[in-house]
Coordinates of C-alpha atoms and ligand atoms in Angstrom, one line a residue:
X21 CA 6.9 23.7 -17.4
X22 CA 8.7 22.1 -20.7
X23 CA 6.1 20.0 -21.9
X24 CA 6.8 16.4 -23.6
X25 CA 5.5 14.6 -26.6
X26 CA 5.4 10.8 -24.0
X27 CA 4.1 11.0 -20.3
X28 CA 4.0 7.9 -18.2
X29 CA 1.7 8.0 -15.6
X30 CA 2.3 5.9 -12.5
X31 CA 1.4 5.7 -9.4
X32 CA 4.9 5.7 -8.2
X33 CA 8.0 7.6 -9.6
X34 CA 10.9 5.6 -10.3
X35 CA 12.6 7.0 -7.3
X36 CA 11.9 7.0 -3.8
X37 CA 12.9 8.9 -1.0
X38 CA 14.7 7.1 1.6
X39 CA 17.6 7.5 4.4
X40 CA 21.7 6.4 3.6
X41 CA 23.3 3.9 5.5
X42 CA 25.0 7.2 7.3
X43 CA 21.7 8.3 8.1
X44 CA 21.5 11.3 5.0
X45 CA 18.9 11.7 3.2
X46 CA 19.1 10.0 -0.2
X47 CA 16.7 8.9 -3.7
X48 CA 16.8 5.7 -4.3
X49 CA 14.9 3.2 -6.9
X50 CA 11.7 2.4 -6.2
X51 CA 10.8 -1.2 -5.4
X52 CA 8.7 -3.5 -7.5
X53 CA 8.1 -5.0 -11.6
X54 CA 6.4 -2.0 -12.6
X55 CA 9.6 0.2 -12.2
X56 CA 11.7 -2.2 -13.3
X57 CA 9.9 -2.7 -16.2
X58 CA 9.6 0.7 -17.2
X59 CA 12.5 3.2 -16.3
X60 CA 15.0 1.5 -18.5
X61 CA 12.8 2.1 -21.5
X62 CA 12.6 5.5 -21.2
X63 CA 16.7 6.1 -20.5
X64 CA 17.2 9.5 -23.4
X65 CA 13.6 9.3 -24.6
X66 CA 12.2 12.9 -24.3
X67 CA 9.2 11.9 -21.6
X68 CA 8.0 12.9 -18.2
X69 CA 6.8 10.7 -15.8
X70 CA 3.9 12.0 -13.1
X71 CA 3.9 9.5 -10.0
X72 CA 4.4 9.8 -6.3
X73 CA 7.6 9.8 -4.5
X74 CA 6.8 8.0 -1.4
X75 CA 6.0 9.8 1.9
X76 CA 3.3 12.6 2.8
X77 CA 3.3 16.1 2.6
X78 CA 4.1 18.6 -0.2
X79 CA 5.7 17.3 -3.4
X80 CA 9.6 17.4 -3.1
X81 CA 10.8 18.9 -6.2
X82 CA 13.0 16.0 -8.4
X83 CA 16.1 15.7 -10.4
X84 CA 15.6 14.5 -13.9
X85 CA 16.6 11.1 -13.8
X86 CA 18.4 9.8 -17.1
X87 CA 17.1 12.9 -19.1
X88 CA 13.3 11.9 -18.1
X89 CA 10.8 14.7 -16.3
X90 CA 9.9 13.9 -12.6
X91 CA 6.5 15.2 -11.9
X92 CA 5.5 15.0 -8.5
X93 CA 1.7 13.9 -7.2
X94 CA 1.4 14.8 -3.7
X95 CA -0.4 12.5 -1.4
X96 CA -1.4 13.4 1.8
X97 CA -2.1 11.3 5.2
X98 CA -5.9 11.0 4.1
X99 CA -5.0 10.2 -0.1
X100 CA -2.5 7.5 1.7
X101 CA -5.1 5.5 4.2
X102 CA -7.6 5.6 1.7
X103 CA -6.3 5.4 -1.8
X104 CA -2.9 3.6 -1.5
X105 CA -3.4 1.4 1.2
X106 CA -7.1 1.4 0.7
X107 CA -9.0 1.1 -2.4
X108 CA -5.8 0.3 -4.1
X109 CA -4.2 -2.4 -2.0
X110 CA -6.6 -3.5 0.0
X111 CA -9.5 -3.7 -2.2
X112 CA -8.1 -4.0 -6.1
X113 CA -5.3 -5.9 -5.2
X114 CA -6.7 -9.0 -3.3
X115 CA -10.0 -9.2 -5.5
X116 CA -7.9 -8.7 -8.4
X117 CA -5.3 -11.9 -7.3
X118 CA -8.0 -14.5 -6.9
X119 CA -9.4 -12.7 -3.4
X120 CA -6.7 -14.9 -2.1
X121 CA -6.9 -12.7 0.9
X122 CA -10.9 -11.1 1.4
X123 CA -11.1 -7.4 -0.8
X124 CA -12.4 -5.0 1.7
X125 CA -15.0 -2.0 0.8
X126 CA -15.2 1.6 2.0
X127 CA -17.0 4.3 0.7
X128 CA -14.6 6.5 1.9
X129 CA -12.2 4.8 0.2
X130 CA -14.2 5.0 -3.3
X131 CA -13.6 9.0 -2.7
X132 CA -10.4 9.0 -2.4
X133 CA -10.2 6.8 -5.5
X134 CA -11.4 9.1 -7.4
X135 CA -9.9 12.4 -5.6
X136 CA -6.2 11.1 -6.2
X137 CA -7.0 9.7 -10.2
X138 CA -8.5 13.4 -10.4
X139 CA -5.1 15.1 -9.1
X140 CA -3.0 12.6 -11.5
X141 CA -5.2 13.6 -14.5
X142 CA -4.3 17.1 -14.1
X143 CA -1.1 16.7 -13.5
X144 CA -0.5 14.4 -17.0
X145 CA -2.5 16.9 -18.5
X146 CA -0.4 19.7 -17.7
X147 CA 2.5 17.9 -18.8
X148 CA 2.0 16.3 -22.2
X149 CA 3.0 18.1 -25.3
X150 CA -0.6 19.0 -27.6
X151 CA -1.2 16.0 -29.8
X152 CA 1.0 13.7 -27.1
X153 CA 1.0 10.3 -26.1
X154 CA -0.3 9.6 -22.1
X155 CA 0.3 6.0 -20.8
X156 CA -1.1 5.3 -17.6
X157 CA -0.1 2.2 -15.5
X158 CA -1.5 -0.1 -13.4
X159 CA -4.7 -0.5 -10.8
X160 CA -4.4 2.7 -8.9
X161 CA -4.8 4.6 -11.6
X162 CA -8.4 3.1 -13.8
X163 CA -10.1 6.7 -14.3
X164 CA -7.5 8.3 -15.1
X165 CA -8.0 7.6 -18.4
X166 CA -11.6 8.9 -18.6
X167 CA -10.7 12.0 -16.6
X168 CA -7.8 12.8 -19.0
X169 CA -9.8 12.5 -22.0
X170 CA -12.3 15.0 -20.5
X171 CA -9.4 17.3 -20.1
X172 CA -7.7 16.9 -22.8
X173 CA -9.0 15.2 -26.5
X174 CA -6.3 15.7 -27.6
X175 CA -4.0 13.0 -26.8
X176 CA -3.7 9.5 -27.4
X177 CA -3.9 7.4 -24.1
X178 CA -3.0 3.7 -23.3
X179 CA -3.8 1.9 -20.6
X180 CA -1.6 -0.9 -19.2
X181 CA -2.6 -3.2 -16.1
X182 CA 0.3 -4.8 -14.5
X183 CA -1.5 -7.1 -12.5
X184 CA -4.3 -9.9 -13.7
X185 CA -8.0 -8.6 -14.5
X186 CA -9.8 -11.0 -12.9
X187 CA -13.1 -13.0 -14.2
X188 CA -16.7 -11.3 -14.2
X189 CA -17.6 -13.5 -11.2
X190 CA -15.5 -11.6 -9.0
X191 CA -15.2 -8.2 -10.5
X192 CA -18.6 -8.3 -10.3
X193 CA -18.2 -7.9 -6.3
X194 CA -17.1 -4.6 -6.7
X195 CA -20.0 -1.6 -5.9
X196 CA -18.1 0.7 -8.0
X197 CA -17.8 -1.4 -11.3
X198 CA -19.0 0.5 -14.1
X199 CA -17.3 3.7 -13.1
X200 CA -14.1 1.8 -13.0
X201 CA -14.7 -0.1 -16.3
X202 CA -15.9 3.5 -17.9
X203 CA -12.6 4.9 -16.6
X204 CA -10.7 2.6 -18.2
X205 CA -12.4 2.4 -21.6
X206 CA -11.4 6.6 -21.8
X207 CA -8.2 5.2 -23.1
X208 CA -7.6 4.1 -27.4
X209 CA -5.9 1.0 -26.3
X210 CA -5.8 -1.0 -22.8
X211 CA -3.0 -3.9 -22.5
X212 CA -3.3 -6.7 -19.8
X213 CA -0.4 -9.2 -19.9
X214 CA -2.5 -11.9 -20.5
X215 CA -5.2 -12.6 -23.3
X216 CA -7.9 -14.2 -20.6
X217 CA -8.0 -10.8 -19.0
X218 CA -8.7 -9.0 -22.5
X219 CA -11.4 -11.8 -22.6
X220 CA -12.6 -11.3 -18.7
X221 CA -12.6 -7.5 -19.7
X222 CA -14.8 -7.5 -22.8
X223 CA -17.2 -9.5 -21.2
X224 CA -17.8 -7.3 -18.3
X225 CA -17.8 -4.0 -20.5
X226 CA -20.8 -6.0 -22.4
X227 CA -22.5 -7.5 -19.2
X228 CA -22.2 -4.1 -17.2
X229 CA -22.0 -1.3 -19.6
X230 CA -24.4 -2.8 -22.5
X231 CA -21.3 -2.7 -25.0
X232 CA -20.4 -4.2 -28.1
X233 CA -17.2 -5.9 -27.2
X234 CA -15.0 -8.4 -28.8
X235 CA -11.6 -9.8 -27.2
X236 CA -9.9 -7.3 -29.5
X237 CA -12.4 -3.8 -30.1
X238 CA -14.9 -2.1 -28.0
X239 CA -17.1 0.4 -29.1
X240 CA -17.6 3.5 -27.1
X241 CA -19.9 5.5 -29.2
X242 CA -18.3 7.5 -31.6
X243 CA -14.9 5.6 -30.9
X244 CA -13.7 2.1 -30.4
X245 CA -11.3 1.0 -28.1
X246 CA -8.7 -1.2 -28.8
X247 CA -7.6 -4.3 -26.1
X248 CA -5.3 -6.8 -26.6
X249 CA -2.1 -9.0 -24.8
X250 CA 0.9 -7.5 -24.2
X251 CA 3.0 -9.2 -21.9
X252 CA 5.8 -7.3 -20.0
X253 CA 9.2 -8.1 -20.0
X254 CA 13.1 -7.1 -19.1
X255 CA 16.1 -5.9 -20.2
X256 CA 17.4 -9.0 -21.0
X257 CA 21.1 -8.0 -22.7
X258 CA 21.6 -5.4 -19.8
X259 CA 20.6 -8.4 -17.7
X260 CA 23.0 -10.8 -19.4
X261 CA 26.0 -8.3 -19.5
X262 CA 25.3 -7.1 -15.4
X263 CA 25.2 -11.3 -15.0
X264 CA 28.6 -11.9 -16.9
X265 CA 30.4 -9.0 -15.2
X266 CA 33.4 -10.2 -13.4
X267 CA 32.7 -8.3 -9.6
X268 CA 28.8 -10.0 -9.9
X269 CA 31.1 -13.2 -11.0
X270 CA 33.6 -12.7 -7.7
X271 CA 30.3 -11.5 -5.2
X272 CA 28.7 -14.9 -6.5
X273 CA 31.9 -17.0 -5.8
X274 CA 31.4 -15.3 -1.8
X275 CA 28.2 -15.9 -1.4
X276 CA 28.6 -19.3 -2.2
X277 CA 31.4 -19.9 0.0
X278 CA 29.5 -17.6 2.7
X279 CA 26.4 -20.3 2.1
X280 CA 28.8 -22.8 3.4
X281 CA 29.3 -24.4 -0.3
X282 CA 26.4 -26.4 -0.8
X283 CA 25.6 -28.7 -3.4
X284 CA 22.4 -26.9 -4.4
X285 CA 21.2 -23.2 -3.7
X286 CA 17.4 -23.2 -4.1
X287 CA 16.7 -18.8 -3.5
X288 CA 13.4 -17.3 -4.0
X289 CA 12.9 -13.6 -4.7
X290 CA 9.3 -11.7 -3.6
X291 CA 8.3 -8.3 -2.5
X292 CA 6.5 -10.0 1.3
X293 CA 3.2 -10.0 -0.2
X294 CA 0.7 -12.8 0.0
X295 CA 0.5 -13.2 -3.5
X296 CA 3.4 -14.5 -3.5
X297 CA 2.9 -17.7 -1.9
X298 CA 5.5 -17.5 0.7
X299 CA 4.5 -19.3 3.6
X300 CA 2.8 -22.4 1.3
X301 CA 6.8 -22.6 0.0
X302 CA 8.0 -22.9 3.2
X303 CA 5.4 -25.1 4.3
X304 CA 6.6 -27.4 1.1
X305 CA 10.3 -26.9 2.1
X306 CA 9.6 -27.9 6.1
X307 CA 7.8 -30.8 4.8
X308 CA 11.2 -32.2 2.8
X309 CA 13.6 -31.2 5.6
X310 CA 11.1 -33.4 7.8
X311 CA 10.7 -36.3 5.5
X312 CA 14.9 -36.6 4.7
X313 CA 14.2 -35.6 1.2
X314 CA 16.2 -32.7 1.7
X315 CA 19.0 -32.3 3.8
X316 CA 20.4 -28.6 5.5
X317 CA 24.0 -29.1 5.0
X318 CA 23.7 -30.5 1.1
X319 CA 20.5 -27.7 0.2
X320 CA 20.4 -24.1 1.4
X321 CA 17.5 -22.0 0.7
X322 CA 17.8 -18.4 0.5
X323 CA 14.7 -16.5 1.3
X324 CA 14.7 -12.7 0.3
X325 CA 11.5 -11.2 1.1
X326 CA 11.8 -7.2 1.0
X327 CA 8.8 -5.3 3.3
X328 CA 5.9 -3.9 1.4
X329 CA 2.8 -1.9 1.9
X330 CA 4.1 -2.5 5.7
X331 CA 0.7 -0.3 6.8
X332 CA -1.5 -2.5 5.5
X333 CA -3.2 -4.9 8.3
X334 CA -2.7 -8.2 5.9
X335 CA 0.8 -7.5 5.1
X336 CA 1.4 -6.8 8.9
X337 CA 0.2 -10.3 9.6
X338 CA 2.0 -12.2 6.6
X339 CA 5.4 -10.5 7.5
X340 CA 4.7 -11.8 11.3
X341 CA 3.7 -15.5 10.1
X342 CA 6.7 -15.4 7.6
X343 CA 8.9 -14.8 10.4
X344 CA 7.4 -16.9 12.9
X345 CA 7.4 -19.9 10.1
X346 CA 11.3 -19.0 9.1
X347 CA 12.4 -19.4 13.2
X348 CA 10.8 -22.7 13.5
X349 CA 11.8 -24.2 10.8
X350 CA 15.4 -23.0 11.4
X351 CA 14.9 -23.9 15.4
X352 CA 14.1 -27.2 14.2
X353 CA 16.3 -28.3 11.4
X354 CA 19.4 -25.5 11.8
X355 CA 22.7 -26.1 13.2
X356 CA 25.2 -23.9 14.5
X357 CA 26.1 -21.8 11.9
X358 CA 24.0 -24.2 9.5
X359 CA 20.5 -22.3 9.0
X360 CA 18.0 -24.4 7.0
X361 CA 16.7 -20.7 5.6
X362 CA 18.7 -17.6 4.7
X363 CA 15.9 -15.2 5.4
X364 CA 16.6 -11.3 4.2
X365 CA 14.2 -8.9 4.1
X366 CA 16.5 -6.1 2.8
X367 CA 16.6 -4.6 -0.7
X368 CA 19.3 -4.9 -2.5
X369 CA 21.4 -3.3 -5.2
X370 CA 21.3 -4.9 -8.6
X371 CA 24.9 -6.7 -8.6
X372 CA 24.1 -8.4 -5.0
X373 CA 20.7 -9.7 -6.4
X374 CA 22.0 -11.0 -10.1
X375 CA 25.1 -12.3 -8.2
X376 CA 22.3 -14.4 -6.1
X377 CA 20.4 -14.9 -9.2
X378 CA 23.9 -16.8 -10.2
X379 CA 23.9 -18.8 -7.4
X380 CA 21.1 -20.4 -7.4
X381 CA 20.3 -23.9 -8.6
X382 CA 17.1 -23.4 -8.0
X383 CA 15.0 -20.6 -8.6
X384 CA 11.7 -21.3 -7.0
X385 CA 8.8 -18.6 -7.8
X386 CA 5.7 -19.9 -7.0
X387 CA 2.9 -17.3 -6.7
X388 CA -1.1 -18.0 -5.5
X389 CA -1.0 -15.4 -8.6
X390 CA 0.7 -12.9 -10.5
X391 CA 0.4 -10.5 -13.4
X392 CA 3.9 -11.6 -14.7
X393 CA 6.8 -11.9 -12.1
X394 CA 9.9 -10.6 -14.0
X395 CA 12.0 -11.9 -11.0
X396 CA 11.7 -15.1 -13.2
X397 CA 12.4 -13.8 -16.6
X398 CA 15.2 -12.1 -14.5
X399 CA 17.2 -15.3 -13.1
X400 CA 16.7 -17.2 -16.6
X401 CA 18.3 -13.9 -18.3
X402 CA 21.3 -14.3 -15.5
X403 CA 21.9 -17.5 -16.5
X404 CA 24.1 -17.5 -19.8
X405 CA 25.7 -20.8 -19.3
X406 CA 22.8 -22.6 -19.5
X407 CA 22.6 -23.7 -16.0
X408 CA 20.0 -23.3 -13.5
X409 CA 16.2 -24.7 -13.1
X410 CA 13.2 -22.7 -12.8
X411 CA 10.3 -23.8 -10.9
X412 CA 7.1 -21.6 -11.6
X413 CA 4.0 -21.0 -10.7
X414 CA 1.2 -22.4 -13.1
X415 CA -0.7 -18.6 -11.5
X416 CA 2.6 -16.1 -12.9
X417 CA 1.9 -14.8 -16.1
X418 CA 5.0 -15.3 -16.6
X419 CA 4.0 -19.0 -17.2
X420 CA 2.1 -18.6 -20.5
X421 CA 5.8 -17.4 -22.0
X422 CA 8.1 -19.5 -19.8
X423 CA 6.9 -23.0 -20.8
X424 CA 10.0 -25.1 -20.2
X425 CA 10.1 -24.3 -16.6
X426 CA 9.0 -26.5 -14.5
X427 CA 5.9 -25.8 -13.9
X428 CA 4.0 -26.3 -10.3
X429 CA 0.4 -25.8 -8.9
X430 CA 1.6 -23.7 -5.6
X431 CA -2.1 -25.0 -3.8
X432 CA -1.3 -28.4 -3.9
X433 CA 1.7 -29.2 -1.6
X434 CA 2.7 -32.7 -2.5
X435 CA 2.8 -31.2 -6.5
X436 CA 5.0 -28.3 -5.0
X437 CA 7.1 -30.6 -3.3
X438 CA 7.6 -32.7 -5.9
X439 CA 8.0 -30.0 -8.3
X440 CA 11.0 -28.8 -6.2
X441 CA 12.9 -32.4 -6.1
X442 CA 12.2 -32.5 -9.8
X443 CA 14.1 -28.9 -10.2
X444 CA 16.7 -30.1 -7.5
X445 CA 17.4 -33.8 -8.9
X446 CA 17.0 -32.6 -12.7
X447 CA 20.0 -33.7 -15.0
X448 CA 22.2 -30.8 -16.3
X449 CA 21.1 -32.1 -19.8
X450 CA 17.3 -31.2 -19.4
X451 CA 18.2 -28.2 -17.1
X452 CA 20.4 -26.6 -20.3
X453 CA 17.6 -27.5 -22.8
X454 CA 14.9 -25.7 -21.4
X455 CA 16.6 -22.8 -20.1
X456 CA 18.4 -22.3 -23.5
X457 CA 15.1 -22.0 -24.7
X458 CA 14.1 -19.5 -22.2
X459 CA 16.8 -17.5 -22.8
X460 CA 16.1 -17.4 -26.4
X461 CA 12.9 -16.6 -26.1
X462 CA 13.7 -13.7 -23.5
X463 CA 16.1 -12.3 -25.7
X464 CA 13.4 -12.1 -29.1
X465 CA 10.8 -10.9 -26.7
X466 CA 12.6 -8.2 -24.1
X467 CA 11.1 -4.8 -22.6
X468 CA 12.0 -3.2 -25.8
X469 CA 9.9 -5.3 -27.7
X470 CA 6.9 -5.1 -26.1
X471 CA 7.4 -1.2 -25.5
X472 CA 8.0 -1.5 -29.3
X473 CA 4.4 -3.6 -30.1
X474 CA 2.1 -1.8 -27.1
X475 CA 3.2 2.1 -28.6
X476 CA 3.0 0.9 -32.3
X477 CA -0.6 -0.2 -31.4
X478 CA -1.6 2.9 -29.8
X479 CA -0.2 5.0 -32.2
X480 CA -0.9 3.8 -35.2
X481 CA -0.1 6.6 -37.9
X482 CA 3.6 6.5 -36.6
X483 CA 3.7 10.0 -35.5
X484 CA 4.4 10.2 -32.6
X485 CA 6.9 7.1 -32.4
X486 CA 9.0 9.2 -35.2
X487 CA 9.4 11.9 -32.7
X488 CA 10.8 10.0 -30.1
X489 CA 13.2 8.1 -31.8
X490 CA 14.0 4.2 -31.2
X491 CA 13.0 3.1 -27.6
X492 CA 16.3 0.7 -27.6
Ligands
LIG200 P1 6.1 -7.3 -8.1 O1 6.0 -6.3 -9.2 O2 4.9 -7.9 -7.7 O3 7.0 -6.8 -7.0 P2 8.0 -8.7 -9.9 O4 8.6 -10.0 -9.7 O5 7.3 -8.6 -11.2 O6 6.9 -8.6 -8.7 O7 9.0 -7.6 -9.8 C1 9.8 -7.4 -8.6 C2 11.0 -6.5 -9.0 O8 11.6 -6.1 -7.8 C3 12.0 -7.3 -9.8 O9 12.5 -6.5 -10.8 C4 13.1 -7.6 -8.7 O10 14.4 -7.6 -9.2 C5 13.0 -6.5 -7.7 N1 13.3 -6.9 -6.4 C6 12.7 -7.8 -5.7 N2 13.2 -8.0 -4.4 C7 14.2 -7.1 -4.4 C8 15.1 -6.7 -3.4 N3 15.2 -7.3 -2.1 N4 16.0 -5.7 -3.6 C9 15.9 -5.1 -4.8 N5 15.1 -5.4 -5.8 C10 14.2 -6.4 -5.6
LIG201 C1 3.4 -4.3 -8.4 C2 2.4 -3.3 -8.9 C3 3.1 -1.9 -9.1 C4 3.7 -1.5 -7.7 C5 4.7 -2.6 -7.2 C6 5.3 -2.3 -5.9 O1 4.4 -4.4 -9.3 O2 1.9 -3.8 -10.2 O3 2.1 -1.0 -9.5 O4 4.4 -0.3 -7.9 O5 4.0 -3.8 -7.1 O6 4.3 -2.0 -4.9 P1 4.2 -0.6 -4.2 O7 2.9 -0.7 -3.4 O8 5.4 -0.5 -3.3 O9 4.2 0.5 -5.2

């Protein structure tokens, strides 16, 4: 095996297996912000990436995919009930996101846990150059850290959390707490997107493990752990320049003209998760239809809501309420040919989705709660002329960056509806002034950027950033 000086560690590989339109078998991107986030950073970086490719059964072999390593974790039918779907989605997930849906425990699940972090350990350990730099992502993954340290000293390991780390009150629920919090602290620097969950972290590492612990350093012994803020972000100039190309330019122009030409586009974006806030949206959107606030021929509203985790119970039941909501609402205020929602639940290729991100005169993200939502910093980065209002969820993280959007409580339905005639009946003057600012701000603080301050943290002598060259 050619070993590299930077592994990412994931719990899913960039690619995914899946099945053509002519019914071959083909890879395709995996789904979600994590991948998004990270895959263009590493395009001609020497690094591997260790993740799972989707499916059951042995590990496929992989392609490199733009010069980086694919190194395949298998998961089996077991490692998939109980990790993925289990202690990973269906306990982290909803007690990290507010327990807007109840966390569930299994003891089984706890072994699995630990089994699969165990089998991703080794793998990153087998695969990282001596003296190399291991960055393991997100919630599936919290002991890795701790195992890989046992395995290899080595290294220097980060930690990033994509989602939110969520107040003592609730992590406190979970009957595996220290191990996780011990796990995580086997890295030299953890990153959260936002500075309360740095805060919510140090004060559980001090409340359950008896450790010194500031908002910034922990001490572990001999060592001390760094924590700090380090929201995610895009690609925003490959964003801009996919956005201003003229086939995304033509695809919009259909679209529109498919939509019926309306006089305002209001789309939302979300992987059908109830995080997301889907069915309090439409509630807020039925509600204006009913009231003659909003009218189907003038406003269309373009619901994409691509299936996830589709084994889990609770997405089961949000996809079938989602659905159930959509054909009442378009039973009762559609027309012939005049839907009051354009529901999809397809993924789509990049120009389709930028060339709906250029349609819309409203983009309305409005998650119960989210570790950042890049489908917002995405539609601000499609629009170059300035046009276009954003109406965000005061629970993104994307929030504490995205200021001038306008900003909604997604709980309160009268503020949601209101929020959404204030994006609809904005003047293009106030629209162009805070997306230019936006913008501006997207384009100082991108993907590069924060791959830039999160490495140059953990490694702080330089060395290792030398070796790989510029990440942009
Ligand atoms: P999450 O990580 O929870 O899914 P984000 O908004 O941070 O939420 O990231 C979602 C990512 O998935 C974005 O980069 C977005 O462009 C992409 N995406 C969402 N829906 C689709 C879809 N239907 N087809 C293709 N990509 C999608
Ligand atoms: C979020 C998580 C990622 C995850 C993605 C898609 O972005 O933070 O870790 O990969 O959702 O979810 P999935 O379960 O399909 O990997």
């Amino acid at each position: 095996m050619r070993l590299t000086p930077l592994v990412v560690v994931a719990n899913r590989l960039p690619i995914d297996d899946g099945v053509a339109p002519d019914g071959a078998f083909e890879w395709r991107r995996s789904p979600g912000g994590l991948v998004n986030a990270l895959h263009p950073l590493l395009r001609h970086t020497p690094a591997a990436w260790v993740g799972w490719a989707g499916g059951t059964g042995p590990a496929p072999r992989l392609p490199d995919v733009d010069g980086v390593r694919m190194h395949t974790v298998p998961l089996d039918g077991d490692d998939l009930r109980d990790h993925y779907e289990g202690f990973a989605n269906a306990t982290l997930w909803p007690l990290y996101h507010d327990a807007v849906e109840q966390p569930e425990y299994h003891r089984r699940w706890w072994e699995a846990y630990q089994r699969v972090n165990q089998r991703f350990a080794a793998a990153a350990a087998a695969a990282a150059e001596p003296g190399g730099l291991v960055w393991v992502q997100d919630y599936h993954l919290q002991l890795v850290p701790g195992l890989l340290r046992e395995l290899r000293p080595d290294l220097r390991i980060g930690f990033f959390l994509h989602v939110p780390f969520p107040p003592p009150e609730l992590f406190m629920q979970l009957p595996r707490r220290a191990e996780l919090l011990r796990g995580m602290l086997g890295a030299d620097l953890i990153g959260f997107q936002r500075a309360q969950a740095a805060h919510n972290f140090a004060q559980l590492v001090t409340k359950v493990l008896g450790l010194p612990a500031t908002d910034r350093r922990i001490g572990v012994g001999e060592r001390v752990v760094r924590v700090g803020a380090f929201p995610v972000s895009i690609d925003t100039a490959e964003m801009a320049a996919l956005a201003a190309r003229p086939e995304v330019a033509d695809r919009a122009d259909r679209l529109r003209q498919d939509l019926g030409d309306p006089e305002r586009v209001i789309l939302s974006v979300d992987r059908m998760d109830y995080t997301k806030g889907i069915e309090q949206r439409l509630k807020a959107y039925r509600e204006l239809l009913a009231s003659g606030d909003v009218k189907v021929r003038d406003t269309v509203l373009v619901q994409v809501a691509v299936p996830s985790r589709d084994r889990v119970a609770q997405y089961q039941i949000l996809r079938d309420r989602v659905e159930h909501q959509v054909g009442r609402i378009n039973g009762e205020f559609g027309r012939v040919g005049e839907p009051a929602i354009h529901y999809l639940s397809q993924p789509f290729d990049r120009t389709e989705l930028i060339a709906l991100y250029r349609i819309a005169d409203v983009m309305a993200v409005t998650p119960l709660r989210d570790g950042m939502n890049l489908v917002a910093k995405e539609y601000v980065a499609a629009r170059a002329d300035d046009t276009g209002a954003l109406l965000l969820s005061e629970f993104a993280g994307a929030a504490a960056e995205l200021g001038q959007a306008y900003l909604v409580n997604p709980h309160d339905l009268d503020g949601l509806k209101q929020g959404l005639l204030a994006a609809l009946r904005a003047t293009p003057e106030d629209v162009a002034v805070r997306m230019r600012a936006m913008r501006e701000y997207l384009h100082r603080n991108d993907i590069h950027a924060w791959a830039r301050s999160y490495l140059s943290a953990l490694d702080q002598t330089g060395s290792l950033l030398r070796r790989l060259g510029p990440t942009d």
